[in-house]
Amino acid sequence: MKEIQLLKIDDMNQHKNNSSFYVNTIQNHLINNHQRIEKPHKHNFYAVFLFTKGSGTHEIDFTTYEVKPGAIFFLYPGQTHGWHLSDDIEGYLFFHTKEFYEMGYVNNTLYEYPFFKSNASNKCFYLDQIFTSKLMHDIENIYNEYLQNNWKKTQLILSYLTQIYILLNRQIESNSLIDHNSLRHYQNQFNTFEHLVDKYYKEIKSASEYAEKLNITQKHLNRIVKSITDKTTTNIIIERNILEAKRNLIYTNKTFNQIAQDLGYTDYSYFNKLFKKYTGETPTEFIRRYKK
């Protein structure tokens, strides 16, 4: 049975003997990995793409974004993506595993950066020219270090990565309507909730069961989710199941009945109605529209 193609850092780093970090220009990446990335796929690593020239579209989990200078994209493991880019495209990208980033820190995790982990956060931001130039300089430092074999190479790359992530998060939060400082504690709890949903969405559909795992009341969990996403806890759980259903409808040969059963919905007709309620179309209509 056809499955969604999964790319690993090892696939990119064939000559580097490194299975946890990769950086390149987008131009070189497209040339060297054309056959691997020409079709939509997913990764087992975290990825950042910064475009500095050219145009196109970039689709992440069925949401299409415009590619233009200053566009930056964030993907976490398991997300599907594909793009259509102009011939004059330029920029940088870097990939790394969770272990690569967190091995150098005791109290610093990727969950601190919502642009990576949360399904509810944007996966694309448009940076101004000054900040884009600053970011380019930092990534070029990483790229130059990556090509060398200097003493404490990994530690220096990690320090650059942390600087980039902190500055990016500050930039994003400064342009947000949400008071992130007052919601910092809620954000940590929400990230833990989403982590649990990613782990148990096939088995657990009840908001109360997730609240129990978090050792908080369902009312408090609803308050956290509402503050961060303006959605209900149940919405987040169902949307995670709908996303997985979409991925399987497009990238596998499974029937919708099989997909529903895999996701823990024994009543096919119920999940069919749920899919239409949240997407505005039936599974058949979704496939027909998407493949056009």
mmCIF file of C-alpha atoms in Angstrom:
data_model
loop_
_atom_site.group_PDB
_atom_site.id
_atom_site.type_symbol
_atom_site.label_atom_id
_atom_site.label_comp_id
_atom_site.label_asym_id
_atom_site.label_seq_id
_atom_site.Cartn_x
_atom_site.Cartn_y
_atom_site.Cartn_z
ATOM 1 C CA MET A 1 0.000 0.000 0.000
ATOM 2 C CA LYS A 2 1.360 3.441 -0.922
ATOM 3 C CA GLU A 3 2.489 5.570 2.010
ATOM 4 C CA ILE A 4 3.531 9.211 2.329
ATOM 5 C CA GLN A 5 7.213 9.536 1.448
ATOM 6 C CA LEU A 6 9.333 10.176 4.554
ATOM 7 C CA LEU A 7 12.663 11.970 4.102
ATOM 8 C CA LYS A 8 15.485 11.689 6.629
ATOM 9 C CA ILE A 9 18.477 13.946 7.167
ATOM 10 C CA ASP A 10 20.681 10.999 6.190
ATOM 11 C CA ASP A 11 19.156 11.243 2.695
ATOM 12 C CA MET A 12 20.554 14.798 2.349
ATOM 13 C CA ASN A 13 23.861 14.258 4.158
ATOM 14 C CA GLN A 14 25.229 11.440 2.035
ATOM 15 C CA HIS A 15 28.726 12.918 2.025
ATOM 16 C CA LYS A 16 28.751 14.428 5.513
ATOM 17 C CA ASN A 17 28.283 11.428 7.803
ATOM 18 C CA ASN A 18 25.848 13.463 9.880
ATOM 19 C CA SER A 19 22.352 12.199 10.617
ATOM 20 C CA SER A 20 21.207 15.063 12.841
ATOM 21 C CA PHE A 21 21.954 18.402 11.097
ATOM 22 C CA TYR A 22 21.977 19.754 7.521
ATOM 23 C CA VAL A 23 22.225 23.240 6.015
ATOM 24 C CA ASN A 24 22.396 24.373 2.404
ATOM 25 C CA THR A 25 21.354 27.058 -0.032
ATOM 26 C CA ILE A 26 17.922 26.404 -1.465
ATOM 27 C CA GLN A 27 19.424 26.478 -4.963
ATOM 28 C CA ASN A 28 21.938 23.697 -4.213
ATOM 29 C CA HIS A 29 19.348 21.710 -2.283
ATOM 30 C CA LEU A 30 16.960 21.705 -5.238
ATOM 31 C CA ILE A 31 19.706 20.566 -7.610
ATOM 32 C CA ASN A 32 21.141 17.835 -5.367
ATOM 33 C CA ASN A 33 17.828 16.417 -4.124
ATOM 34 C CA HIS A 34 15.472 17.030 -7.027
ATOM 35 C CA GLN A 35 14.196 13.451 -7.289
ATOM 36 C CA ARG A 36 13.561 13.191 -3.539
ATOM 37 C CA ILE A 37 11.647 16.445 -3.105
ATOM 38 C CA GLU A 38 9.787 16.951 -6.389
ATOM 39 C CA LYS A 39 6.634 15.365 -4.902
ATOM 40 C CA PRO A 40 4.930 16.274 -1.602
ATOM 41 C CA HIS A 41 6.588 14.485 1.311
ATOM 42 C CA LYS A 42 7.167 14.641 5.047
ATOM 43 C CA HIS A 43 10.283 14.753 7.242
ATOM 44 C CA ASN A 44 11.487 13.106 10.444
ATOM 45 C CA PHE A 45 13.214 16.370 11.449
ATOM 46 C CA TYR A 46 12.620 20.078 12.066
ATOM 47 C CA ALA A 47 13.082 22.355 9.057
ATOM 48 C CA VAL A 48 13.419 26.087 8.386
ATOM 49 C CA PHE A 49 13.278 27.653 4.898
ATOM 50 C CA LEU A 50 14.190 31.317 4.267
ATOM 51 C CA PHE A 51 13.554 32.702 0.770
ATOM 52 C CA THR A 52 15.511 35.770 -0.337
ATOM 53 C CA LYS A 53 14.713 35.917 -4.054
ATOM 54 C CA GLY A 54 12.141 34.519 -6.472
ATOM 55 C CA SER A 55 8.490 33.574 -6.143
ATOM 56 C CA GLY A 56 6.111 30.632 -5.982
ATOM 57 C CA THR A 57 3.828 28.772 -3.609
ATOM 58 C CA HIS A 58 4.573 26.493 -0.671
ATOM 59 C CA GLU A 59 1.911 24.139 0.654
ATOM 60 C CA ILE A 60 2.139 22.841 4.230
ATOM 61 C CA ASP A 61 -0.516 20.402 5.427
ATOM 62 C CA PHE A 62 -2.986 21.593 2.754
ATOM 63 C CA THR A 63 -2.525 25.314 3.444
ATOM 64 C CA THR A 64 -0.930 27.224 0.562
ATOM 65 C CA TYR A 65 1.385 30.186 1.227
ATOM 66 C CA GLU A 66 2.999 32.693 -1.111
ATOM 67 C CA VAL A 67 6.753 32.429 -1.577
ATOM 68 C CA LYS A 68 8.528 35.789 -1.903
ATOM 69 C CA PRO A 69 11.671 37.488 -0.528
ATOM 70 C CA GLY A 70 11.520 37.506 3.273
ATOM 71 C CA ALA A 71 9.197 34.491 3.512
ATOM 72 C CA ILE A 72 10.254 32.058 6.234
ATOM 73 C CA PHE A 73 8.673 28.644 6.830
ATOM 74 C CA PHE A 74 8.810 26.271 9.803
ATOM 75 C CA LEU A 75 8.045 22.554 9.674
ATOM 76 C CA TYR A 76 8.094 19.986 12.441
ATOM 77 C CA PRO A 77 8.386 16.188 12.005
ATOM 78 C CA GLY A 78 5.421 14.562 10.287
ATOM 79 C CA GLN A 79 4.086 17.589 8.412
ATOM 80 C CA THR A 80 3.602 17.177 4.664
ATOM 81 C CA HIS A 81 4.712 19.859 2.241
ATOM 82 C CA GLY A 82 5.401 20.584 -1.404
ATOM 83 C CA TRP A 83 6.140 23.656 -3.502
ATOM 84 C CA HIS A 84 6.189 25.288 -6.922
ATOM 85 C CA LEU A 85 9.121 27.697 -7.219
ATOM 86 C CA SER A 86 10.389 30.079 -9.892
ATOM 87 C CA ASP A 87 13.680 29.379 -11.655
ATOM 88 C CA ASP A 88 15.378 32.378 -9.988
ATOM 89 C CA ILE A 89 14.624 31.151 -6.437
ATOM 90 C CA GLU A 90 17.295 31.820 -3.779
ATOM 91 C CA GLY A 91 17.580 31.386 -0.033
ATOM 92 C CA TYR A 92 18.754 29.086 2.738
ATOM 93 C CA LEU A 93 17.397 26.092 4.592
ATOM 94 C CA PHE A 94 18.504 24.046 7.574
ATOM 95 C CA PHE A 95 17.250 20.812 9.132
ATOM 96 C CA HIS A 96 17.930 19.205 12.497
ATOM 97 C CA THR A 97 16.563 16.564 14.819
ATOM 98 C CA LYS A 98 15.088 17.272 18.233
ATOM 99 C CA GLU A 99 18.026 15.479 19.857
ATOM 100 C CA PHE A 100 20.600 17.602 18.003
ATOM 101 C CA TYR A 101 19.137 20.850 19.319
ATOM 102 C CA GLU A 102 18.361 19.742 22.869
ATOM 103 C CA MET A 103 21.537 17.763 23.581
ATOM 104 C CA GLY A 104 23.448 20.954 24.359
ATOM 105 C CA TYR A 105 20.954 22.349 26.853
ATOM 106 C CA VAL A 106 19.431 21.357 30.164
ATOM 107 C CA ASN A 107 16.446 23.722 30.242
ATOM 108 C CA ASN A 108 16.056 24.696 26.586
ATOM 109 C CA THR A 109 13.663 22.738 24.346
ATOM 110 C CA LEU A 110 12.083 23.189 20.938
ATOM 111 C CA TYR A 111 8.671 23.292 22.626
ATOM 112 C CA GLU A 112 9.541 26.836 23.712
ATOM 113 C CA TYR A 113 9.161 27.963 20.106
ATOM 114 C CA PRO A 114 5.438 27.768 19.160
ATOM 115 C CA PHE A 115 6.174 28.307 15.455
ATOM 116 C CA PHE A 116 7.590 24.783 15.430
ATOM 117 C CA LYS A 117 5.386 22.617 17.580
ATOM 118 C CA SER A 118 1.865 23.958 17.532
ATOM 119 C CA ASN A 119 -0.633 22.958 14.853
ATOM 120 C CA ALA A 120 -2.461 26.144 15.833
ATOM 121 C CA SER A 121 0.451 28.479 15.006
ATOM 122 C CA ASN A 122 1.345 29.918 11.624
ATOM 123 C CA LYS A 123 3.958 28.038 9.628
ATOM 124 C CA CYS A 124 4.869 31.035 7.464
ATOM 125 C CA PHE A 125 5.922 34.588 8.317
ATOM 126 C CA TYR A 126 7.018 37.470 6.127
ATOM 127 C CA LEU A 127 10.066 39.344 7.422
ATOM 128 C CA ASP A 128 11.132 42.871 6.499
ATOM 129 C CA GLN A 129 14.310 43.481 4.517
ATOM 130 C CA ILE A 130 16.430 44.487 7.530
ATOM 131 C CA PHE A 131 15.535 41.411 9.581
ATOM 132 C CA THR A 132 15.893 39.142 6.529
ATOM 133 C CA SER A 133 19.432 40.454 5.956
ATOM 134 C CA LYS A 134 20.286 39.867 9.619
ATOM 135 C CA LEU A 135 18.933 36.325 9.438
ATOM 136 C CA MET A 136 20.806 35.621 6.206
ATOM 137 C CA HIS A 137 24.056 36.634 7.889
ATOM 138 C CA ASP A 138 23.423 34.277 10.825
ATOM 139 C CA ILE A 139 22.542 31.344 8.556
ATOM 140 C CA GLU A 140 25.620 32.001 6.414
ATOM 141 C CA ASN A 141 27.703 31.697 9.595
ATOM 142 C CA ILE A 142 26.095 28.315 10.240
ATOM 143 C CA TYR A 143 26.655 27.247 6.627
ATOM 144 C CA ASN A 144 30.349 28.209 6.706
ATOM 145 C CA GLU A 145 30.845 26.388 10.003
ATOM 146 C CA TYR A 146 29.030 23.328 8.678
ATOM 147 C CA LEU A 147 31.437 23.079 5.739
ATOM 148 C CA GLN A 148 34.493 23.104 8.032
ATOM 149 C CA ASN A 149 35.775 20.633 10.592
ATOM 150 C CA ASN A 150 36.684 23.075 13.351
ATOM 151 C CA TRP A 151 37.008 22.512 17.100
ATOM 152 C CA LYS A 152 33.593 22.590 18.889
ATOM 153 C CA LYS A 153 31.823 22.929 15.552
ATOM 154 C CA THR A 154 28.516 21.524 16.840
ATOM 155 C CA GLN A 155 28.492 23.811 19.887
ATOM 156 C CA LEU A 156 28.972 26.892 17.733
ATOM 157 C CA ILE A 157 26.215 25.837 15.330
ATOM 158 C CA LEU A 158 23.893 25.292 18.297
ATOM 159 C CA SER A 159 24.647 28.766 19.638
ATOM 160 C CA TYR A 160 23.813 30.313 16.265
ATOM 161 C CA LEU A 161 20.587 28.280 16.060
ATOM 162 C CA THR A 162 19.473 29.402 19.501
ATOM 163 C CA GLN A 163 20.181 33.039 18.641
ATOM 164 C CA ILE A 164 18.143 32.704 15.437
ATOM 165 C CA TYR A 165 15.195 31.056 17.208
ATOM 166 C CA ILE A 166 15.112 33.560 20.057
ATOM 167 C CA LEU A 167 15.269 36.568 17.725
ATOM 168 C CA LEU A 168 12.651 35.058 15.409
ATOM 169 C CA ASN A 169 10.280 34.382 18.275
ATOM 170 C CA ARG A 170 10.732 37.933 19.603
ATOM 171 C CA GLN A 171 10.083 39.343 16.127
ATOM 172 C CA ILE A 172 6.952 37.241 15.656
ATOM 173 C CA GLU A 173 5.585 38.043 19.116
ATOM 174 C CA SER A 174 6.223 41.782 18.671
ATOM 175 C CA ASN A 175 3.933 41.756 15.624
ATOM 176 C CA SER A 176 1.214 39.679 17.295
ATOM 177 C CA LEU A 177 -2.022 40.936 18.809
ATOM 178 C CA ILE A 178 -1.672 38.395 21.633
ATOM 179 C CA ASP A 179 0.096 39.345 24.891
ATOM 180 C CA HIS A 180 2.496 36.388 24.886
ATOM 181 C CA ASN A 181 4.215 37.353 28.143
ATOM 182 C CA SER A 182 0.985 37.066 30.120
ATOM 183 C CA LEU A 183 0.185 33.743 28.438
ATOM 184 C CA ARG A 184 3.662 32.177 28.728
ATOM 185 C CA HIS A 185 2.560 29.665 31.374
ATOM 186 C CA TYR A 186 -0.563 28.810 29.382
ATOM 187 C CA GLN A 187 1.573 28.325 26.256
ATOM 188 C CA ASN A 188 3.704 25.700 28.004
ATOM 189 C CA GLN A 189 0.599 23.818 29.143
ATOM 190 C CA PHE A 190 -0.943 24.087 25.684
ATOM 191 C CA ASN A 191 2.227 22.681 24.101
ATOM 192 C CA THR A 192 2.042 19.711 26.475
ATOM 193 C CA PHE A 193 -1.621 19.225 25.571
ATOM 194 C CA GLU A 194 -0.830 19.240 21.837
ATOM 195 C CA HIS A 195 1.988 16.776 22.421
ATOM 196 C CA LEU A 196 -0.522 14.442 24.084
ATOM 197 C CA VAL A 197 -2.991 14.907 21.225
ATOM 198 C CA ASP A 198 -0.284 14.008 18.693
ATOM 199 C CA LYS A 199 0.444 10.878 20.699
ATOM 200 C CA TYR A 200 -3.101 9.730 21.474
ATOM 201 C CA TYR A 201 -5.430 11.295 18.867
ATOM 202 C CA LYS A 202 -6.312 7.873 17.432
ATOM 203 C CA GLU A 203 -7.281 6.452 20.818
ATOM 204 C CA ILE A 204 -8.556 9.429 22.838
ATOM 205 C CA LYS A 205 -11.233 11.818 21.559
ATOM 206 C CA SER A 206 -12.461 13.151 24.928
ATOM 207 C CA ALA A 207 -11.347 16.534 26.280
ATOM 208 C CA SER A 208 -11.848 15.284 29.833
ATOM 209 C CA GLU A 209 -9.356 12.445 29.345
ATOM 210 C CA TYR A 210 -6.669 14.875 28.146
ATOM 211 C CA ALA A 211 -7.387 17.124 31.136
ATOM 212 C CA GLU A 212 -6.960 14.107 33.400
ATOM 213 C CA LYS A 213 -3.563 13.324 31.843
ATOM 214 C CA LEU A 214 -2.537 16.931 32.468
ATOM 215 C CA ASN A 215 -3.787 16.778 36.079
ATOM 216 C CA ILE A 216 -6.043 19.791 35.554
ATOM 217 C CA THR A 217 -9.801 20.235 35.243
ATOM 218 C CA GLN A 218 -11.472 20.171 31.852
ATOM 219 C CA LYS A 219 -12.682 23.721 32.499
ATOM 220 C CA HIS A 220 -9.107 24.910 33.010
ATOM 221 C CA LEU A 221 -7.909 23.073 29.896
ATOM 222 C CA ASN A 222 -10.688 24.724 27.884
ATOM 223 C CA ARG A 223 -9.553 28.098 29.251
ATOM 224 C CA ILE A 224 -5.948 27.433 28.194
ATOM 225 C CA VAL A 225 -6.891 26.312 24.681
ATOM 226 C CA LYS A 226 -9.319 29.203 24.207
ATOM 227 C CA SER A 227 -6.683 31.760 25.295
ATOM 228 C CA ILE A 228 -4.038 30.443 22.915
ATOM 229 C CA THR A 229 -6.101 29.465 19.863
ATOM 230 C CA ASP A 230 -9.599 30.901 20.298
ATOM 231 C CA LYS A 231 -10.855 27.335 19.751
ATOM 232 C CA THR A 232 -12.307 24.660 22.004
ATOM 233 C CA THR A 233 -10.371 21.653 23.252
ATOM 234 C CA THR A 234 -12.635 19.373 21.219
ATOM 235 C CA ASN A 235 -11.902 21.425 18.079
ATOM 236 C CA ILE A 236 -8.168 20.831 18.473
ATOM 237 C CA ILE A 237 -8.660 17.066 18.927
ATOM 238 C CA ILE A 238 -10.991 16.714 15.938
ATOM 239 C CA GLU A 239 -8.855 18.939 13.695
ATOM 240 C CA ARG A 240 -5.849 16.703 14.385
ATOM 241 C CA ASN A 241 -7.864 13.679 13.219
ATOM 242 C CA ILE A 242 -9.146 15.546 10.150
ATOM 243 C CA LEU A 243 -5.585 16.552 9.216
ATOM 244 C CA GLU A 244 -4.438 12.930 9.371
ATOM 245 C CA ALA A 245 -7.442 11.874 7.307
ATOM 246 C CA LYS A 246 -6.521 14.441 4.626
ATOM 247 C CA ARG A 247 -2.929 13.224 4.537
ATOM 248 C CA ASN A 248 -4.049 9.649 4.049
ATOM 249 C CA LEU A 249 -6.683 10.522 1.445
ATOM 250 C CA ILE A 250 -4.122 12.270 -0.749
ATOM 251 C CA TYR A 251 -0.891 10.398 -0.107
ATOM 252 C CA THR A 252 -2.004 6.784 0.417
ATOM 253 C CA ASN A 253 -4.297 4.297 -1.318
ATOM 254 C CA LYS A 254 -6.462 3.734 1.761
ATOM 255 C CA THR A 255 -10.221 4.039 1.463
ATOM 256 C CA PHE A 256 -11.999 6.552 3.675
ATOM 257 C CA ASN A 257 -13.536 3.647 5.587
ATOM 258 C CA GLN A 258 -10.049 2.265 6.304
ATOM 259 C CA ILE A 259 -8.825 5.714 7.310
ATOM 260 C CA ALA A 260 -11.768 6.204 9.678
ATOM 261 C CA GLN A 261 -11.072 2.855 11.344
ATOM 262 C CA ASP A 262 -7.348 3.618 11.634
ATOM 263 C CA LEU A 263 -8.241 6.867 13.367
ATOM 264 C CA GLY A 264 -10.478 5.110 15.860
ATOM 265 C CA TYR A 265 -13.863 5.969 14.322
ATOM 266 C CA THR A 266 -15.844 2.749 14.081
ATOM 267 C CA ASP A 267 -18.881 4.593 12.685
ATOM 268 C CA TYR A 268 -17.870 5.479 9.121
ATOM 269 C CA SER A 269 -20.939 7.644 8.467
ATOM 270 C CA TYR A 270 -20.309 9.689 11.630
ATOM 271 C CA PHE A 271 -16.722 10.475 10.632
ATOM 272 C CA ASN A 272 -17.884 11.295 7.110
ATOM 273 C CA LYS A 273 -20.276 13.898 8.547
ATOM 274 C CA LEU A 274 -17.549 15.182 10.866
ATOM 275 C CA PHE A 275 -15.148 15.578 7.947
ATOM 276 C CA LYS A 276 -17.708 17.571 5.966
ATOM 277 C CA LYS A 277 -18.557 19.744 8.971
ATOM 278 C CA TYR A 278 -14.916 20.751 9.500
ATOM 279 C CA THR A 279 -13.812 21.018 5.864
ATOM 280 C CA GLY A 280 -17.002 22.066 4.100
ATOM 281 C CA GLU A 281 -16.812 19.147 1.670
ATOM 282 C CA THR A 282 -17.089 15.367 1.592
ATOM 283 C CA PRO A 283 -13.919 13.229 1.363
ATOM 284 C CA THR A 284 -14.665 12.573 -2.319
ATOM 285 C CA GLU A 285 -15.116 16.294 -3.024
ATOM 286 C CA PHE A 286 -11.889 17.062 -1.156
ATOM 287 C CA ILE A 287 -9.887 14.551 -3.225
ATOM 288 C CA ARG A 288 -11.412 15.783 -6.500
ATOM 289 C CA ARG A 289 -10.691 19.436 -5.709
ATOM 290 C CA TYR A 290 -7.186 18.804 -4.411
ATOM 291 C CA LYS A 291 -6.053 16.670 -7.337
ATOM 292 C CA LYS A 292 -7.176 19.269 -9.850
#
